[in-house]
Short mmCIF file of C-alpha atoms in Angstrom, two decimals:
data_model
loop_
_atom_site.label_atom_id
_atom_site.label_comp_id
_atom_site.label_asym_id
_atom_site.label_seq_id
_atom_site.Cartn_x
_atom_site.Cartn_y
_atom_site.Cartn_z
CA UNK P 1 9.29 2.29 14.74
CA UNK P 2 10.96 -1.13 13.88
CA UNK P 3 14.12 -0.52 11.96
CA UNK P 4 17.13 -2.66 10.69
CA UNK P 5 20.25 -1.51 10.88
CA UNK P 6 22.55 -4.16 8.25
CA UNK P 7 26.09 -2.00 8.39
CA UNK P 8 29.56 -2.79 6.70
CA UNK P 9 33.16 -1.89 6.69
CA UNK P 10 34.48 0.83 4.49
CA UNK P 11 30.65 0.87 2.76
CA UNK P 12 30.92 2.70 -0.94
CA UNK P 13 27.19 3.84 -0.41
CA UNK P 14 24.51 3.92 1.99
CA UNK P 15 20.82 2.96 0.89
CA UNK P 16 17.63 3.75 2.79
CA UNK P 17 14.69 1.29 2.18
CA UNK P 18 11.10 1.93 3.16
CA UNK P 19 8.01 -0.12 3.30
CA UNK P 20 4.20 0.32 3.95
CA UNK P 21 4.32 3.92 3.98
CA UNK P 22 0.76 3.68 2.64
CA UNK P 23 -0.89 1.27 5.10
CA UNK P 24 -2.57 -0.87 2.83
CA UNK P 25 -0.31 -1.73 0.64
CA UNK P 26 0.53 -4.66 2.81
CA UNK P 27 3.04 -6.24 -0.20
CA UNK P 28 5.61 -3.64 0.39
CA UNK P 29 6.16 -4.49 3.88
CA UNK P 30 6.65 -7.93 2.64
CA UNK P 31 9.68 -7.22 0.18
CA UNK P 32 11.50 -4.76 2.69
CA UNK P 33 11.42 -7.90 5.38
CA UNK P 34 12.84 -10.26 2.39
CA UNK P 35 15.38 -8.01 1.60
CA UNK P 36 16.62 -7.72 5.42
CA UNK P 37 17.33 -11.28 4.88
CA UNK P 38 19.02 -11.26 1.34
CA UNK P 39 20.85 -8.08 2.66
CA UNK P 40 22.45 -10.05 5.85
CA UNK P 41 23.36 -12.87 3.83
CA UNK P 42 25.60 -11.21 1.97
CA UNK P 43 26.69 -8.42 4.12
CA UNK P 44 30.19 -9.93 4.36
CA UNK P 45 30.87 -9.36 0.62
CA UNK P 46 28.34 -6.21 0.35
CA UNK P 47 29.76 -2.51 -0.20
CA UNK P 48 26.33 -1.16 0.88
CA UNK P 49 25.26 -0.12 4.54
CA UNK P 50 21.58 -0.78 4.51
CA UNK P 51 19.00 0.72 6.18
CA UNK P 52 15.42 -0.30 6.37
CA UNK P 53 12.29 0.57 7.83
CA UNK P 54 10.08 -1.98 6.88
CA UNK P 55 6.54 -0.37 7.40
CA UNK P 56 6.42 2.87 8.07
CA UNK P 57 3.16 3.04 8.69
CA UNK P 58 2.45 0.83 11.26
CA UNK P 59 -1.04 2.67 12.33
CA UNK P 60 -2.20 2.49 8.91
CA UNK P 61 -1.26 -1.08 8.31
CA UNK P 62 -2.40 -2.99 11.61
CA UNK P 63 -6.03 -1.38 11.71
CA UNK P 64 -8.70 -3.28 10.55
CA UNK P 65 -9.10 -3.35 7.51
CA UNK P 66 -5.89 -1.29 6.87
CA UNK P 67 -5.18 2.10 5.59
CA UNK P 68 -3.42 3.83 3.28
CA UNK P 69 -3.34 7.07 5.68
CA UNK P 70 -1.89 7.03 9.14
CA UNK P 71 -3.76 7.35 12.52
CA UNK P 72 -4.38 10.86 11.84
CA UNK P 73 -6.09 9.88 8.56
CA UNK P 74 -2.90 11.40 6.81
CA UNK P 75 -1.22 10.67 3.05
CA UNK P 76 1.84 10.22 4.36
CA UNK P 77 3.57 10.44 0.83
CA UNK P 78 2.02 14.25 0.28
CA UNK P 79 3.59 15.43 3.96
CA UNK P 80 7.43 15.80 2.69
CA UNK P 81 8.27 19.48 2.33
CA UNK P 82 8.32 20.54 -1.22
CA UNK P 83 8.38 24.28 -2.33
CA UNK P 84 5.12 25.80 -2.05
CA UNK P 85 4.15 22.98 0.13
CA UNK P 86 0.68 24.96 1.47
CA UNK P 87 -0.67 26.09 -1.72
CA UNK P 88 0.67 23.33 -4.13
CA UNK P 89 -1.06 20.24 -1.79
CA UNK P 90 -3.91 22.24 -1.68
CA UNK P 91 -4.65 22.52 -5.15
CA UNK P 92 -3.51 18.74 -5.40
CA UNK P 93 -6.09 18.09 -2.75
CA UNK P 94 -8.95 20.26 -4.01
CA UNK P 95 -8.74 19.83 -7.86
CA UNK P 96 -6.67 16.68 -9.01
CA UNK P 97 -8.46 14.29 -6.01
CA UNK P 98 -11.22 16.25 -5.37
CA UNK P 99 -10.92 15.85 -1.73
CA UNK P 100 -10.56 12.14 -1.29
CA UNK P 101 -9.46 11.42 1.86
CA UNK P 102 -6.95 8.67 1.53
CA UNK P 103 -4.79 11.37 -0.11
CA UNK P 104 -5.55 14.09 2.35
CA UNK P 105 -2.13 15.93 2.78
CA UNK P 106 -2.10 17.11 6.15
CA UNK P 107 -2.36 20.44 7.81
CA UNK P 108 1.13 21.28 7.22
CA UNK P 109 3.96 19.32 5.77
CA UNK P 110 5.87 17.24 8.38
CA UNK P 111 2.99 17.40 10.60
CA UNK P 112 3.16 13.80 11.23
CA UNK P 113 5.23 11.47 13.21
CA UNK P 114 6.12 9.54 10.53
CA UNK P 115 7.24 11.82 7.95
CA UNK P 116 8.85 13.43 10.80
CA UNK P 117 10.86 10.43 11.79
CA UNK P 118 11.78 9.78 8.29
CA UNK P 119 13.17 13.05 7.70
CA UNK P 120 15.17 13.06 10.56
CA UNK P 121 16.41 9.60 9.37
CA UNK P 122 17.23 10.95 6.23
CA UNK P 123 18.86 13.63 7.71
CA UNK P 124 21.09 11.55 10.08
CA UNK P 125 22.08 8.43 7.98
CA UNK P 126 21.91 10.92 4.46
CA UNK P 127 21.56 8.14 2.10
CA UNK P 128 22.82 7.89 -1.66
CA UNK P 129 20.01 6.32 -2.43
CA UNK P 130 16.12 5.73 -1.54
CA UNK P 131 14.82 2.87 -1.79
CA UNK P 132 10.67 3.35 -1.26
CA UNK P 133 8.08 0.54 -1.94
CA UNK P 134 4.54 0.76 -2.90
CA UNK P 135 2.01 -1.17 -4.46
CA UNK P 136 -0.16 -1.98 -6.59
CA UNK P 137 0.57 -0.26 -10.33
CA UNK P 138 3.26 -2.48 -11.30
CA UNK P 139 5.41 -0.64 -12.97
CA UNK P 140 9.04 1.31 -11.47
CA UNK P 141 9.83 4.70 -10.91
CA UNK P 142 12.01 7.18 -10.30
CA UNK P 143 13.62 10.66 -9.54
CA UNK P 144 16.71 12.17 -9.36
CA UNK P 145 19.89 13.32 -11.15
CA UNK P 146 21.59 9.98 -12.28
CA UNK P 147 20.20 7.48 -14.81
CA UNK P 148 17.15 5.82 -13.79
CA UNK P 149 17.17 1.45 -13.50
CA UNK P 150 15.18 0.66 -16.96
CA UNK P 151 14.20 -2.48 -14.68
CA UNK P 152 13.87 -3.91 -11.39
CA UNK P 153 12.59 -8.01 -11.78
CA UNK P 154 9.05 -7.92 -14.25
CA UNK P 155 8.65 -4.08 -13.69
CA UNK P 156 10.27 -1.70 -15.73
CA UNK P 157 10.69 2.09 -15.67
CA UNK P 158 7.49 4.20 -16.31
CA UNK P 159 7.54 7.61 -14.42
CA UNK P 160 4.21 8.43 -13.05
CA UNK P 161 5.04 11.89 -12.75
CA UNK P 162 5.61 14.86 -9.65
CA UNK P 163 3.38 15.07 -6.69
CA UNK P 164 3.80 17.74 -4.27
CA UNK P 165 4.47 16.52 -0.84
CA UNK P 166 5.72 13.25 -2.48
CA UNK P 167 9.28 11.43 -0.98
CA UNK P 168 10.16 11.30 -4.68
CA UNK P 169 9.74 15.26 -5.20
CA UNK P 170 11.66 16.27 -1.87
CA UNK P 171 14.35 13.42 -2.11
CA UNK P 172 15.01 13.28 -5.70
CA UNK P 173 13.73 16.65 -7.19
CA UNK P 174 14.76 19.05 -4.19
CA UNK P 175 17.31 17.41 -2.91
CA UNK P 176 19.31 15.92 -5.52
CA UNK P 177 18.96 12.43 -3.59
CA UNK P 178 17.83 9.50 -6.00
CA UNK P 179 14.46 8.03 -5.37
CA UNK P 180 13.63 4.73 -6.79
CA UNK P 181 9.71 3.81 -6.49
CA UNK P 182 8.83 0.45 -6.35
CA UNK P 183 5.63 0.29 -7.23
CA UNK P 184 4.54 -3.98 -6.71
CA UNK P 185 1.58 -5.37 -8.57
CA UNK P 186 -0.34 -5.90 -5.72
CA UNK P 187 -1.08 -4.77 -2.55
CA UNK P 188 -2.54 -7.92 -1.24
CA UNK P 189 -0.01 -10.64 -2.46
CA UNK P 190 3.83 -10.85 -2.11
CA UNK P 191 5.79 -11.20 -5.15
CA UNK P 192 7.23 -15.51 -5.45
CA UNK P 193 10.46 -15.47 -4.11
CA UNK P 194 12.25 -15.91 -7.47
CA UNK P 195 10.68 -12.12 -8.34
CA UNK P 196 11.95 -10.68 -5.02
CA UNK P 197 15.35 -12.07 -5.35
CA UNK P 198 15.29 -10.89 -9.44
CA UNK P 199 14.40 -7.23 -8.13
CA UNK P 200 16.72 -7.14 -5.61
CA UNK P 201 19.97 -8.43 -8.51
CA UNK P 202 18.81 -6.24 -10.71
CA UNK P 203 18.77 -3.37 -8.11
CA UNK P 204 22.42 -4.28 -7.27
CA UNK P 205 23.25 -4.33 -10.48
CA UNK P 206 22.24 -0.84 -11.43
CA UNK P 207 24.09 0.56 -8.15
CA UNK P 208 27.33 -1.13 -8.95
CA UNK P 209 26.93 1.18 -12.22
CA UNK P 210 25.16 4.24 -10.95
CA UNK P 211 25.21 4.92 -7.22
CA UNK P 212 29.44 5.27 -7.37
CA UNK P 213 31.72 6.42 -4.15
CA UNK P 214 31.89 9.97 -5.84
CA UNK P 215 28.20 10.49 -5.39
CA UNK P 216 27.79 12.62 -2.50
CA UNK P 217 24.32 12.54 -0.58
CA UNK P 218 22.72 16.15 0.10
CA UNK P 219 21.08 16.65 3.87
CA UNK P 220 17.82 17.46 2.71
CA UNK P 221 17.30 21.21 2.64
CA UNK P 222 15.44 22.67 5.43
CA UNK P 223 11.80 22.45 6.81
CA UNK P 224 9.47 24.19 4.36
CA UNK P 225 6.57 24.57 6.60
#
């Protein structure tokens, strides 16, 4: 799994950003790489260790075409472990998708090596914030216990709602860990450079106000199998 690690001294916060964890939303693993960049260029006057992990789901994206599941034909973003993981996804599954398969939840939550990985990378860097990228309903949202970013560049806040299995539900809902989910306008095509650069100020600018020394990241509670 390609990572970057973009570290500073005496950091107020630590920020996890993730990309491509649906396969085919190629976009998302655009803006994470951009943001490595605008993230090093300033790391000398940042206060935030970074942490990214640009597409985390490289199976998904590199097949041809891509995927929005993982090798093992997986939602990756319905594999977190929320409560009633088993019968909740399952109901999901059966009645609100009626069985499609790029939303198929798994056999059991964390049953695949990416979810896995990211909850063990939760776990060891234990974030104040998540940063998680999708595409393509253009709009921004969010979950967790501190004020939500009205804006981030041309989208602004419109909360889709709770999905079980999601990264939003076990980060933000369980775990008292804010989730913002970028959700780009399309999958296909990266944002100009003047948008990615506008959604990366304004996402500053809302953690300068919101994502404070005094909060205090949760480890995620344990596996709900």
């Amino acid at each position: 799994m390609y990572t970057r690690d973009v570290p500073v001294e005496n950091a107020r916060r630590r920020v996890l950003v993730v990309g491509a964890m649906h396969g085919d939303e190629l976009s998302s693993a655009s803006v994470a790489l951009h943001w490595i960049k605008l993230s090093q260029a300033a790391q000398k006057q940042s206060q935030t260790h970074w942490l990214f992990i640009p597409a985390l789901n490289p199976d998904g994206l590199l097949s041809r075409p891509s995927s929005r599941v993982n090798a093992n034909g997986v939602d990756l973003n319905r594999n977190f472990p929320t409560p009633d993981w088993e019968k909740e996804t399952a109901e999901y599954w059966d009645k609100r998708v009626r069985k499609d398969p790029r939303r198929w939840p798994g056999k059991t939550s964390l049953s695949e090596p990416e979810s896995q990985y990211l909850y063990d990378e939760i776990r060891r860097f234990q974030p104040h914030l998540i940063v998680s990228i999708h595409a393509p309903y253009g709009v921004l949202d969010f979950d967790g216990p501190v004020r939500a970013p009205d804006r981030l560049g041309h989208l602004h806040l419109n909360q889709v709602g709770i999905f079980p299995g999601s990264l939003g539900n076990f980060g933000g809902v369980q775990n008292g860990m804010p989730v913002v989910t970028v959700e780009l306008p399309n999958a296909l095509k990266t944002p100009t450079d003047v948008e990615i650069k506008r959604m990366w100020s304004d996402l500053q600018n809302w953690m300068e106000g919101t994502i404070t020394p005094t909060v205090t990241a949760r480890a995620p509670s344990p596996t709900v199998r």
